[in-house]
Amino acid sequence: MRLIELRLENLRNISSLELQLDPRINLFIGSNGAGKTSILEGAYLLSHAQSFRSGQINALIGRGAEHFSVFARVERHAGPVQIGLTRAAGSWSAKVNNDDASSLGRMLREYAQVCFEPGTHALISGGSEERRRFLDWGAFHVEPEFMARVRAFRRALLQRNTLLKQGCRDLELDWWDKEVARAGESLSTSRSDYFHRYSPALIEAMACYLPELGEASTRYSQGWPEDMSLEQALKETRGSDQARGFTSRGPHRTDWGIQFALAPQREHLSRGQEKLCALACVLAQARCFADSRGEWPVIALDDLSSELDVAHQGIVVDTLSSCGAQILISAIDIPACIRAAGVPARVFHVEHGKVRTLL
Ligand SMILES: Nc1ncnc2c1ncn2[C@@H]1O[C@H](COP(=O)(O)OP(=O)(O)OP(=O)(O)O)[C@@H](O)[C@H]1O
Ligand SMILES: [Mg+2]
C-alpha cells in the first residue's frame, strides 16, 4: 500500500500542502516546530481518525481556521483509491472516491498506516487501554466484522453500567448480563484470534531488535477468569459492580504484554529497550497486516534519529526497505543510516509548515 499524493489543509501550522510521495522512503527534515510530525500525523489521521499525539483532536485545526482536511491518493493491490477526511464543528466527514456519503468506518478500511513515534513507548509503559486500542486497530483490518462487534459490546456495556448506577433490580440486570456476555464473548473471540496471529510476529520482532534480553514470550488476559464464561463472571461480581456503579469484568479489561527470559519485569528494561520493544510491537503489527492482506501498510517513523541509536535505525530502515514497504521518516537532519548507506530516499525540507523537495 502506498501514498502517491498527500494534501493537507489547515493542519496545525500547515495552511496548505500538496506532496507527491516516493513509493519507498520519504524523509522529512527540518528544525524543531517546522511541521514534520504534522505531515506524518496528517497521513495517520486517514487510517485512525485520531492523532498519535495526546490532546483534543480539535487542537489540530490551524489557528484561526474552522476546519482541517486531509486528502490522499493511495495505491493498493485492490486498486487505487482517493480518500479524504475533514474535521469541522466537532465532527468528522469522510470521502471515498469523491463520495461525500462515505462513513468514517468505510474510509478507515481503505488505508492502513502504522506509526512509531516518541509516545509509542506507552504501549509498554502505559495502561491497558493503549494496548487494547493498538490491538483493535490490527483486528479491524483483518476481521471484517470486528467493528460491528466492538459497537455491539459498547452498547450493551453502556446499558449495564447505566442500570448499575441507577441501582436497578436484579431481574433487569439478568437480561443485560446475558447481552453483555453475548456481545463480549463474540468480541473477545475475534480479538484473541487476532492476538494469536500477531503473537508469532511479535516474538520474531523482539528477537530481531532485542536479542540481548533472551527469549521473548507473550501473555494475554481476556478481562475475566479464563475458567468461566463471561456471564458467570458478571454474576459473580454483580454485588461489587452494583456498589461501584460499573462493570468490572469483560473485554473492556483485556490486556496483553511481552516478557523476556532475561528481563521478566518491565522495570528491567532500559528506556531505550522500552522504545525498541514498542518499535517491535509496531513493526510486528505491520508484518501481521502484510501476512493477512498481502501488502504492507505505510510505515511512519517520527523523530527517528532521536528515538533510536544509529545501529537500530539501520536495522529498521534496511528491514523495511527490503520488504518493499513505503516509509515516511521525520528527523532534524538526514539520519546517518540513510546518508551512510546511500539508501535512495526522497528528501523534503520542512520549514514553517511549508515543504521544499531537496532530493
Ligand atoms: N492548532 C495549531 N495551529 C497552528 N500551529 C500549531 C497548532 N498546533 C501546533 N502548532 C504548531 O505547529 C508546528 C508544527 O509542529 P510539529 O510537531 O509538526 O513540528 P516538528 O517539525 O515535528 O518539530 P519537532 O522537531 O520539534 O518535533 C509547531 O510550531 C507548533 O507550535
Ligand atoms: Mg516532531
mmCIF file of C-alpha atoms and ligand atoms in Angstrom:
data_model
loop_
_atom_site.group_PDB
_atom_site.id
_atom_site.type_symbol
_atom_site.label_atom_id
_atom_site.label_comp_id
_atom_site.label_asym_id
_atom_site.label_seq_id
_atom_site.Cartn_x
_atom_site.Cartn_y
_atom_site.Cartn_z
ATOM 1 C CA MET A 1 0.000 0.000 0.000
ATOM 2 C CA ARG A 2 1.411 3.383 -0.947
ATOM 3 C CA LEU A 3 0.561 7.022 -0.619
ATOM 4 C CA ILE A 4 1.019 8.609 -4.015
ATOM 5 C CA GLU A 5 -0.191 12.066 -3.092
ATOM 6 C CA LEU A 6 -0.969 13.714 0.222
ATOM 7 C CA ARG A 7 -2.746 17.056 0.652
ATOM 8 C CA LEU A 8 -3.183 18.845 3.963
ATOM 9 C CA GLU A 9 -5.178 21.965 4.716
ATOM 10 C CA ASN A 10 -5.181 23.942 7.980
ATOM 11 C CA LEU A 11 -3.484 21.175 9.899
ATOM 12 C CA ARG A 12 -1.549 22.771 12.787
ATOM 13 C CA ASN A 13 0.989 25.163 11.180
ATOM 14 C CA ILE A 14 0.395 23.786 7.670
ATOM 15 C CA SER A 15 -2.113 26.003 5.880
ATOM 16 C CA SER A 16 -1.914 24.258 2.543
ATOM 17 C CA LEU A 17 0.368 21.492 1.335
ATOM 18 C CA GLU A 18 0.448 19.111 -1.594
ATOM 19 C CA LEU A 19 3.060 16.351 -1.706
ATOM 20 C CA GLN A 20 3.925 13.760 -4.342
ATOM 21 C CA LEU A 21 5.487 10.884 -2.429
ATOM 22 C CA ASP A 22 8.126 8.357 -3.325
ATOM 23 C CA PRO A 23 6.901 4.737 -3.305
ATOM 24 C CA ARG A 24 9.761 3.763 -0.960
ATOM 25 C CA ILE A 25 11.447 6.116 1.511
ATOM 26 C CA ASN A 26 10.308 9.677 2.191
ATOM 27 C CA LEU A 27 12.340 11.741 4.586
ATOM 28 C CA PHE A 28 11.068 14.977 6.159
ATOM 29 C CA ILE A 29 13.811 17.057 7.702
ATOM 30 C CA GLY A 30 13.794 20.480 9.339
ATOM 31 C CA SER A 31 14.189 22.275 12.630
ATOM 32 C CA ASN A 32 12.029 21.916 15.743
ATOM 33 C CA GLY A 33 8.474 23.104 15.286
ATOM 34 C CA ALA A 34 8.769 23.141 11.466
ATOM 35 C CA GLY A 35 5.796 20.822 10.847
ATOM 36 C CA LYS A 36 7.479 17.442 10.146
ATOM 37 C CA THR A 37 5.443 15.426 12.648
ATOM 38 C CA SER A 38 2.273 17.181 11.481
ATOM 39 C CA ILE A 39 2.762 15.702 7.993
ATOM 40 C CA LEU A 40 3.058 12.152 9.380
ATOM 41 C CA GLU A 41 0.143 12.901 11.681
ATOM 42 C CA GLY A 42 -1.978 14.092 8.749
ATOM 43 C CA ALA A 43 -1.463 10.817 6.891
ATOM 44 C CA TYR A 44 -2.068 8.817 10.102
ATOM 45 C CA LEU A 45 -5.451 10.515 10.583
ATOM 46 C CA LEU A 46 -6.641 8.832 7.387
ATOM 47 C CA SER A 47 -6.103 5.450 8.936
ATOM 48 C CA HIS A 48 -7.070 6.090 12.571
ATOM 49 C CA ALA A 49 -9.293 9.218 12.717
ATOM 50 C CA GLN A 50 -7.250 10.163 15.733
ATOM 51 C CA SER A 51 -3.797 11.528 16.279
ATOM 52 C CA PHE A 52 -0.933 9.550 17.768
ATOM 53 C CA ARG A 53 -0.300 12.612 19.943
ATOM 54 C CA SER A 54 -2.359 13.164 23.042
ATOM 55 C CA GLY A 55 -4.823 16.014 23.332
ATOM 56 C CA GLN A 56 -8.019 17.180 21.714
ATOM 57 C CA ILE A 57 -8.445 16.431 18.030
ATOM 58 C CA ASN A 58 -9.783 19.976 17.505
ATOM 59 C CA ALA A 59 -6.375 21.321 18.597
ATOM 60 C CA LEU A 60 -5.089 20.135 15.220
ATOM 61 C CA ILE A 61 -7.158 22.772 13.421
ATOM 62 C CA GLY A 62 -4.782 25.548 12.352
ATOM 63 C CA ARG A 63 -5.108 28.720 14.404
ATOM 64 C CA GLY A 64 -7.819 30.984 13.002
ATOM 65 C CA ALA A 65 -9.290 28.246 10.756
ATOM 66 C CA GLU A 66 -12.617 26.453 11.224
ATOM 67 C CA HIS A 67 -11.644 23.056 9.858
ATOM 68 C CA PHE A 68 -8.743 20.911 8.779
ATOM 69 C CA SER A 69 -8.754 18.439 5.962
ATOM 70 C CA VAL A 70 -6.539 15.661 4.695
ATOM 71 C CA PHE A 71 -6.723 14.053 1.282
ATOM 72 C CA ALA A 72 -4.710 11.216 -0.238
ATOM 73 C CA ARG A 73 -4.388 9.183 -3.377
ATOM 74 C CA VAL A 74 -3.473 5.655 -2.384
ATOM 75 C CA GLU A 75 -2.271 2.757 -4.473
ATOM 76 C CA ARG A 76 -3.147 -0.747 -3.258
ATOM 77 C CA HIS A 77 -3.390 -4.304 -4.561
ATOM 78 C CA ALA A 78 -7.150 -3.807 -4.622
ATOM 79 C CA GLY A 79 -6.684 -0.813 -6.963
ATOM 80 C CA PRO A 80 -6.225 2.926 -6.466
ATOM 81 C CA VAL A 81 -8.442 4.888 -4.121
ATOM 82 C CA GLN A 82 -8.869 8.538 -3.147
ATOM 83 C CA ILE A 83 -9.740 9.262 0.439
ATOM 84 C CA GLY A 84 -10.461 12.485 2.287
ATOM 85 C CA LEU A 85 -11.231 13.466 5.850
ATOM 86 C CA THR A 86 -12.414 16.796 7.230
ATOM 87 C CA ARG A 87 -12.835 17.894 10.820
ATOM 88 C CA ALA A 88 -15.177 20.835 11.358
ATOM 89 C CA ALA A 89 -17.584 21.908 14.111
ATOM 90 C CA GLY A 90 -16.567 18.987 16.301
ATOM 91 C CA SER A 91 -17.336 16.234 13.831
ATOM 92 C CA TRP A 92 -15.791 14.228 11.001
ATOM 93 C CA SER A 93 -16.789 13.945 7.408
ATOM 94 C CA ALA A 94 -15.185 11.327 5.200
ATOM 95 C CA LYS A 95 -14.968 10.771 1.464
ATOM 96 C CA VAL A 96 -14.037 7.719 -0.562
ATOM 97 C CA ASN A 97 -13.564 8.332 -4.294
ATOM 98 C CA ASN A 98 -15.427 11.651 -4.030
ATOM 99 C CA ASP A 99 -18.467 10.038 -2.435
ATOM 100 C CA ASP A 100 -19.457 12.509 0.300
ATOM 101 C CA ALA A 101 -21.753 9.999 1.941
ATOM 102 C CA SER A 102 -18.971 7.609 2.937
ATOM 103 C CA SER A 103 -18.948 6.650 6.582
ATOM 104 C CA LEU A 104 -15.819 7.143 8.634
ATOM 105 C CA GLY A 105 -15.542 3.368 9.171
ATOM 106 C CA ARG A 106 -15.728 2.771 5.423
ATOM 107 C CA MET A 107 -12.931 5.281 4.808
ATOM 108 C CA LEU A 108 -10.695 3.883 7.534
ATOM 109 C CA ARG A 109 -10.841 0.494 5.880
ATOM 110 C CA GLU A 110 -9.246 1.838 2.693
ATOM 111 C CA TYR A 111 -5.894 2.911 4.048
ATOM 112 C CA ALA A 112 -3.551 1.481 6.675
ATOM 113 C CA GLN A 113 -0.630 3.203 8.347
ATOM 114 C CA VAL A 114 1.301 2.302 11.464
ATOM 115 C CA CYS A 115 3.479 4.768 13.314
ATOM 116 C CA PHE A 116 6.420 4.646 15.666
ATOM 117 C CA GLU A 117 6.883 7.965 17.456
ATOM 118 C CA PRO A 118 8.149 9.263 20.807
ATOM 119 C CA GLY A 119 4.879 8.368 22.574
ATOM 120 C CA THR A 120 4.776 4.753 21.319
ATOM 121 C CA HIS A 121 6.637 3.512 24.399
ATOM 122 C CA ALA A 122 3.271 3.903 26.193
ATOM 123 C CA LEU A 123 2.458 0.519 24.645
ATOM 124 C CA ILE A 124 4.978 -0.905 27.074
ATOM 125 C CA SER A 125 4.908 1.530 29.990
ATOM 126 C CA GLY A 126 1.330 2.828 29.753
ATOM 127 C CA GLY A 127 -2.071 1.493 30.741
ATOM 128 C CA SER A 128 -4.007 -1.341 29.132
ATOM 129 C CA GLU A 129 -6.298 0.993 27.154
ATOM 130 C CA GLU A 130 -3.402 1.926 24.871
ATOM 131 C CA ARG A 131 -2.603 -1.740 24.205
ATOM 132 C CA ARG A 132 -6.251 -2.627 23.548
ATOM 133 C CA ARG A 133 -6.641 0.233 21.085
ATOM 134 C CA PHE A 134 -3.483 -0.851 19.289
ATOM 135 C CA LEU A 135 -4.609 -4.474 19.078
ATOM 136 C CA ASP A 136 -8.080 -3.481 17.930
ATOM 137 C CA TRP A 137 -6.683 -1.477 15.009
ATOM 138 C CA GLY A 138 -4.959 -4.645 13.768
ATOM 139 C CA ALA A 139 -8.054 -6.789 14.309
ATOM 140 C CA PHE A 140 -10.199 -4.179 12.497
ATOM 141 C CA HIS A 141 -8.064 -4.602 9.362
ATOM 142 C CA VAL A 142 -8.040 -8.386 9.237
ATOM 143 C CA GLU A 143 -11.521 -9.230 10.570
ATOM 144 C CA PRO A 144 -14.378 -7.586 8.611
ATOM 145 C CA GLU A 145 -16.917 -7.996 11.445
ATOM 146 C CA PHE A 146 -14.675 -6.650 14.164
ATOM 147 C CA MET A 147 -16.022 -3.067 14.292
ATOM 148 C CA ALA A 148 -19.633 -4.250 14.469
ATOM 149 C CA ARG A 149 -18.672 -6.466 17.412
ATOM 150 C CA VAL A 150 -16.965 -3.594 19.219
ATOM 151 C CA ARG A 151 -20.060 -1.426 18.769
ATOM 152 C CA ALA A 152 -22.460 -4.133 19.940
ATOM 153 C CA PHE A 153 -20.402 -4.715 23.061
ATOM 154 C CA ARG A 154 -20.076 -0.989 23.840
ATOM 155 C CA ARG A 155 -23.847 -0.550 23.574
ATOM 156 C CA ALA A 156 -24.562 -3.454 25.906
ATOM 157 C CA LEU A 157 -21.895 -2.369 28.394
ATOM 158 C CA LEU A 158 -23.234 1.183 28.465
ATOM 159 C CA GLN A 159 -26.727 -0.124 29.243
ATOM 160 C CA ARG A 160 -25.496 -2.377 32.039
ATOM 161 C CA ASN A 161 -23.411 0.431 33.551
ATOM 162 C CA THR A 162 -26.384 2.804 33.419
ATOM 163 C CA LEU A 163 -28.549 0.255 35.229
ATOM 164 C CA LEU A 164 -25.846 -0.378 37.816
ATOM 165 C CA LYS A 165 -25.648 3.357 38.523
ATOM 166 C CA GLN A 166 -29.423 3.630 38.804
ATOM 167 C CA GLY A 167 -29.393 0.812 41.352
ATOM 168 C CA CYS A 168 -31.953 -1.190 39.368
ATOM 169 C CA ARG A 169 -33.396 -4.601 40.204
ATOM 170 C CA ASP A 170 -31.690 -7.967 39.670
ATOM 171 C CA LEU A 171 -34.289 -9.081 37.147
ATOM 172 C CA GLU A 172 -33.355 -6.333 34.680
ATOM 173 C CA LEU A 173 -29.664 -6.939 35.256
ATOM 174 C CA ASP A 174 -30.109 -10.650 34.456
ATOM 175 C CA TRP A 175 -31.183 -9.678 30.955
ATOM 176 C CA TRP A 176 -28.303 -7.218 30.436
ATOM 177 C CA ASP A 177 -25.747 -9.666 31.839
ATOM 178 C CA LYS A 178 -26.777 -12.018 29.036
ATOM 179 C CA GLU A 179 -26.479 -9.234 26.443
ATOM 180 C CA VAL A 180 -23.066 -8.081 27.692
ATOM 181 C CA ALA A 181 -21.894 -11.701 27.827
ATOM 182 C CA ARG A 182 -23.119 -12.486 24.301
ATOM 183 C CA ALA A 183 -21.571 -9.383 22.712
ATOM 184 C CA GLY A 184 -18.488 -9.575 24.935
ATOM 185 C CA GLU A 185 -17.688 -13.228 24.164
ATOM 186 C CA SER A 186 -18.038 -12.548 20.452
ATOM 187 C CA LEU A 187 -15.723 -9.505 20.575
ATOM 188 C CA SER A 188 -13.282 -11.360 22.771
ATOM 189 C CA THR A 189 -13.062 -14.316 20.381
ATOM 190 C CA SER A 190 -12.172 -12.035 17.428
ATOM 191 C CA ARG A 191 -9.664 -10.126 19.492
ATOM 192 C CA SER A 192 -7.887 -13.187 20.868
ATOM 193 C CA ASP A 193 -7.862 -14.788 17.379
ATOM 194 C CA TYR A 194 -6.080 -11.693 16.156
ATOM 195 C CA PHE A 195 -3.670 -11.746 19.074
ATOM 196 C CA HIS A 196 -2.749 -15.350 18.303
ATOM 197 C CA ARG A 197 -1.923 -14.363 14.726
ATOM 198 C CA TYR A 198 0.018 -11.330 15.948
ATOM 199 C CA SER A 199 1.964 -13.083 18.674
ATOM 200 C CA PRO A 200 4.494 -15.044 16.478
ATOM 201 C CA ALA A 201 5.315 -11.852 14.512
ATOM 202 C CA LEU A 202 5.810 -10.054 17.811
ATOM 203 C CA ILE A 203 8.182 -12.701 19.179
ATOM 204 C CA GLU A 204 10.165 -12.673 15.927
ATOM 205 C CA ALA A 205 10.460 -8.863 16.005
ATOM 206 C CA MET A 206 11.649 -8.965 19.629
ATOM 207 C CA ALA A 207 14.361 -11.466 18.675
ATOM 208 C CA CYS A 208 15.488 -9.092 15.924
ATOM 209 C CA TYR A 209 15.554 -5.853 17.972
ATOM 210 C CA LEU A 210 16.274 -7.116 21.495
ATOM 211 C CA PRO A 211 18.235 -10.377 21.216
ATOM 212 C CA GLU A 212 20.229 -9.484 24.345
ATOM 213 C CA LEU A 213 17.111 -9.943 26.511
ATOM 214 C CA GLY A 214 16.781 -13.648 25.701
ATOM 215 C CA GLU A 215 13.688 -15.483 24.595
ATOM 216 C CA ALA A 216 10.518 -13.408 24.421
ATOM 217 C CA SER A 217 7.065 -14.691 25.298
ATOM 218 C CA THR A 218 3.650 -13.073 25.150
ATOM 219 C CA ARG A 219 0.806 -13.007 27.638
ATOM 220 C CA TYR A 220 -2.850 -12.291 27.064
ATOM 221 C CA SER A 221 -5.643 -11.818 29.551
ATOM 222 C CA GLN A 222 -9.188 -11.649 28.264
ATOM 223 C CA GLY A 223 -10.544 -9.477 31.068
ATOM 224 C CA TRP A 224 -12.242 -12.126 33.225
ATOM 225 C CA PRO A 225 -11.103 -15.501 34.637
ATOM 226 C CA GLU A 226 -10.222 -17.971 31.881
ATOM 227 C CA ASP A 227 -12.079 -20.845 33.561
ATOM 228 C CA MET A 228 -15.553 -19.288 33.432
ATOM 229 C CA SER A 229 -17.948 -17.818 30.906
ATOM 230 C CA LEU A 230 -18.398 -14.049 30.868
ATOM 231 C CA GLU A 231 -21.967 -14.473 32.094
ATOM 232 C CA GLN A 232 -20.756 -16.404 35.151
ATOM 233 C CA ALA A 233 -18.016 -13.825 35.737
ATOM 234 C CA LEU A 234 -20.569 -10.990 35.633
ATOM 235 C CA LYS A 235 -22.879 -12.801 38.051
ATOM 236 C CA GLU A 236 -20.024 -13.413 40.450
ATOM 237 C CA THR A 237 -19.100 -9.706 40.670
ATOM 238 C CA ARG A 238 -22.614 -8.281 40.429
ATOM 239 C CA GLY A 239 -22.675 -7.186 44.070
ATOM 240 C CA SER A 240 -19.431 -5.251 43.865
ATOM 241 C CA ASP A 241 -20.365 -3.881 40.415
ATOM 242 C CA GLN A 242 -23.619 -2.557 41.922
ATOM 243 C CA ALA A 243 -21.705 -0.943 44.775
ATOM 244 C CA ARG A 244 -19.220 0.691 42.398
ATOM 245 C CA GLY A 245 -21.675 1.509 39.613
ATOM 246 C CA PHE A 246 -19.714 -0.033 36.739
ATOM 247 C CA THR A 247 -18.858 -3.389 35.187
ATOM 248 C CA SER A 248 -15.511 -4.628 36.415
ATOM 249 C CA ARG A 249 -15.046 -7.656 34.146
ATOM 250 C CA GLY A 250 -15.231 -8.109 30.393
ATOM 251 C CA PRO A 251 -13.347 -7.419 27.170
ATOM 252 C CA HIS A 252 -13.043 -3.737 28.165
ATOM 253 C CA ARG A 253 -10.409 -5.092 30.564
ATOM 254 C CA THR A 254 -8.428 -7.190 28.049
ATOM 255 C CA ASP A 255 -4.688 -6.748 28.249
ATOM 256 C CA TRP A 256 -1.613 -8.240 26.633
ATOM 257 C CA GLY A 257 2.103 -7.923 27.040
ATOM 258 C CA ILE A 258 5.516 -9.281 26.385
ATOM 259 C CA GLN A 259 8.214 -10.552 28.683
ATOM 260 C CA PHE A 260 11.778 -11.695 28.215
ATOM 261 C CA ALA A 261 13.715 -14.565 29.785
ATOM 262 C CA LEU A 262 16.394 -12.131 30.969
ATOM 263 C CA ALA A 263 14.017 -9.255 31.776
ATOM 264 C CA PRO A 264 10.884 -10.779 33.286
ATOM 265 C CA GLN A 265 9.572 -7.432 34.558
ATOM 266 C CA ARG A 266 9.035 -4.205 32.650
ATOM 267 C CA GLU A 267 11.167 -2.415 35.228
ATOM 268 C CA HIS A 268 14.136 -4.442 33.964
ATOM 269 C CA LEU A 269 14.064 -2.626 30.628
ATOM 270 C CA SER A 270 16.129 0.490 29.987
ATOM 271 C CA ARG A 271 14.307 3.443 28.463
ATOM 272 C CA GLY A 272 15.903 2.656 25.088
ATOM 273 C CA GLN A 273 14.942 -1.026 25.341
ATOM 274 C CA GLU A 274 11.387 0.053 26.118
ATOM 275 C CA LYS A 275 11.398 2.073 22.887
ATOM 276 C CA LEU A 276 12.815 -0.857 20.905
ATOM 277 C CA CYS A 277 10.154 -3.077 22.385
ATOM 278 C CA ALA A 278 7.479 -0.590 21.303
ATOM 279 C CA LEU A 279 9.039 -0.370 17.843
ATOM 280 C CA ALA A 280 8.957 -4.172 17.570
ATOM 281 C CA CYS A 281 5.235 -4.126 18.513
ATOM 282 C CA VAL A 282 4.504 -1.630 15.718
ATOM 283 C CA LEU A 283 6.555 -3.444 13.082
ATOM 284 C CA ALA A 284 5.054 -6.789 14.063
ATOM 285 C CA GLN A 285 1.599 -5.254 13.603
ATOM 286 C CA ALA A 286 2.683 -4.153 10.114
ATOM 287 C CA ARG A 287 4.029 -7.646 9.347
ATOM 288 C CA CYS A 288 0.802 -9.256 10.555
ATOM 289 C CA PHE A 289 -1.170 -6.912 8.274
ATOM 290 C CA ALA A 290 1.141 -7.831 5.367
ATOM 291 C CA ASP A 291 0.762 -11.574 6.062
ATOM 292 C CA SER A 292 -3.010 -11.442 6.011
ATOM 293 C CA ARG A 293 -3.577 -8.772 3.345
ATOM 294 C CA GLY A 294 -0.648 -9.473 1.025
ATOM 295 C CA GLU A 295 0.731 -5.923 1.170
ATOM 296 C CA TRP A 296 2.453 -3.765 3.762
ATOM 297 C CA PRO A 297 0.776 -0.802 5.399
ATOM 298 C CA VAL A 298 2.553 2.563 5.161
ATOM 299 C CA ILE A 299 5.067 2.890 7.998
ATOM 300 C CA ALA A 300 5.752 6.245 9.667
ATOM 301 C CA LEU A 301 8.799 6.703 11.899
ATOM 302 C CA ASP A 302 8.653 10.052 13.666
ATOM 303 C CA ASP A 303 11.814 11.626 15.042
ATOM 304 C CA LEU A 304 13.787 8.524 14.101
ATOM 305 C CA SER A 305 17.282 9.685 14.987
ATOM 306 C CA SER A 306 16.379 10.943 18.441
ATOM 307 C CA GLU A 307 14.489 7.757 19.333
ATOM 308 C CA LEU A 308 16.961 5.048 18.282
ATOM 309 C CA ASP A 309 20.716 4.610 18.156
ATOM 310 C CA VAL A 310 22.379 4.540 14.739
ATOM 311 C CA ALA A 311 22.680 0.736 14.622
ATOM 312 C CA HIS A 312 18.968 0.215 15.327
ATOM 313 C CA GLN A 313 17.975 2.955 12.867
ATOM 314 C CA GLY A 314 19.967 0.993 10.278
ATOM 315 C CA ILE A 315 18.212 -2.293 11.095
ATOM 316 C CA VAL A 316 14.749 -0.705 10.773
ATOM 317 C CA VAL A 317 15.430 1.063 7.505
ATOM 318 C CA ASP A 318 17.169 -1.989 5.961
ATOM 319 C CA THR A 319 14.441 -4.402 7.038
ATOM 320 C CA LEU A 320 11.626 -2.197 5.836
ATOM 321 C CA SER A 321 13.230 -1.287 2.544
ATOM 322 C CA SER A 322 13.956 -4.943 1.791
ATOM 323 C CA CYS A 323 10.289 -5.846 2.265
ATOM 324 C CA GLY A 324 9.196 -3.015 -0.020
ATOM 325 C CA ALA A 325 7.111 -1.035 2.470
ATOM 326 C CA GLN A 326 6.647 2.688 1.916
ATOM 327 C CA ILE A 327 8.244 4.608 4.771
ATOM 328 C CA LEU A 328 7.718 8.171 5.987
ATOM 329 C CA ILE A 329 10.517 9.334 8.265
ATOM 330 C CA SER A 330 10.882 12.602 10.126
ATOM 331 C CA ALA A 331 14.171 13.784 11.597
ATOM 332 C CA ILE A 332 16.003 17.014 12.318
ATOM 333 C CA ASP A 333 18.688 16.100 9.781
ATOM 334 C CA ILE A 334 19.332 13.251 7.332
ATOM 335 C CA PRO A 335 19.819 10.184 9.586
ATOM 336 C CA ALA A 336 23.221 8.505 9.408
ATOM 337 C CA CYS A 337 21.704 5.195 8.287
ATOM 338 C CA ILE A 338 20.346 6.835 5.139
ATOM 339 C CA ARG A 339 23.312 9.085 4.466
ATOM 340 C CA ALA A 340 25.952 6.374 5.030
ATOM 341 C CA ALA A 341 24.343 3.532 3.133
ATOM 342 C CA GLY A 342 23.327 5.787 0.261
ATOM 343 C CA VAL A 343 19.783 4.449 0.629
ATOM 344 C CA PRO A 344 17.712 6.148 -2.086
ATOM 345 C CA ALA A 345 15.124 8.406 -0.472
ATOM 346 C CA ARG A 346 13.070 11.425 -1.445
ATOM 347 C CA VAL A 347 14.065 14.186 0.927
ATOM 348 C CA PHE A 348 11.727 17.047 1.813
ATOM 349 C CA HIS A 349 12.802 20.098 3.770
ATOM 350 C CA VAL A 350 10.099 21.407 6.082
ATOM 351 C CA GLU A 351 10.105 24.987 7.342
ATOM 352 C CA HIS A 352 7.257 26.988 8.921
ATOM 353 C CA GLY A 353 4.698 24.500 7.611
ATOM 354 C CA LYS A 354 5.961 24.673 4.025
ATOM 355 C CA VAL A 355 7.807 21.937 2.177
ATOM 356 C CA ARG A 356 10.563 22.025 -0.417
ATOM 357 C CA THR A 357 11.748 18.859 -2.202
ATOM 358 C CA LEU A 358 15.527 18.563 -1.796
ATOM 359 C CA LEU A 359 16.351 15.240 -3.486
HETATM 360 N N1 LIG B 1 -3.514 24.331 16.016
HETATM 361 C C1 LIG B 1 -2.358 24.864 15.620
HETATM 362 N N2 LIG B 1 -2.340 25.949 14.825
HETATM 363 C C2 LIG B 1 -1.181 26.475 14.391
HETATM 364 N N3 LIG B 1 0.025 25.996 14.721
HETATM 365 C C3 LIG B 1 0.074 24.917 15.522
HETATM 366 C C4 LIG B 1 -1.113 24.287 16.017
HETATM 367 N N4 LIG B 1 -0.760 23.230 16.768
HETATM 368 C C5 LIG B 1 0.583 23.191 16.758
HETATM 369 N N5 LIG B 1 1.081 24.204 16.012
HETATM 370 C C6 LIG B 1 2.487 24.490 15.657
HETATM 371 O O1 LIG B 1 2.739 23.688 14.537
HETATM 372 C C7 LIG B 1 4.123 23.405 14.437
HETATM 373 C C8 LIG B 1 4.293 22.003 13.961
HETATM 374 O O2 LIG B 1 4.650 21.125 14.961
HETATM 375 P P1 LIG B 1 5.308 19.717 14.621
HETATM 376 O O3 LIG B 1 5.162 18.967 15.877
HETATM 377 O O4 LIG B 1 4.766 19.174 13.383
HETATM 378 O O5 LIG B 1 6.836 20.133 14.381
HETATM 379 P P2 LIG B 1 8.104 19.223 14.109
HETATM 380 O O6 LIG B 1 8.727 19.714 12.853
HETATM 381 O O7 LIG B 1 7.751 17.811 14.176
HETATM 382 O O8 LIG B 1 9.019 19.646 15.334
HETATM 383 P P3 LIG B 1 9.974 18.770 16.309
HETATM 384 O O9 LIG B 1 11.257 18.591 15.576
HETATM 385 O O10 LIG B 1 10.111 19.710 17.452
HETATM 386 O O11 LIG B 1 9.282 17.525 16.643
HETATM 387 C C9 LIG B 1 4.723 23.816 15.753
HETATM 388 O O12 LIG B 1 5.438 25.012 15.542
HETATM 389 C C10 LIG B 1 3.522 24.066 16.655
HETATM 390 O O13 LIG B 1 3.745 25.086 17.582
HETATM 391 MG MG MG B 2 8.196 16.302 15.543
#
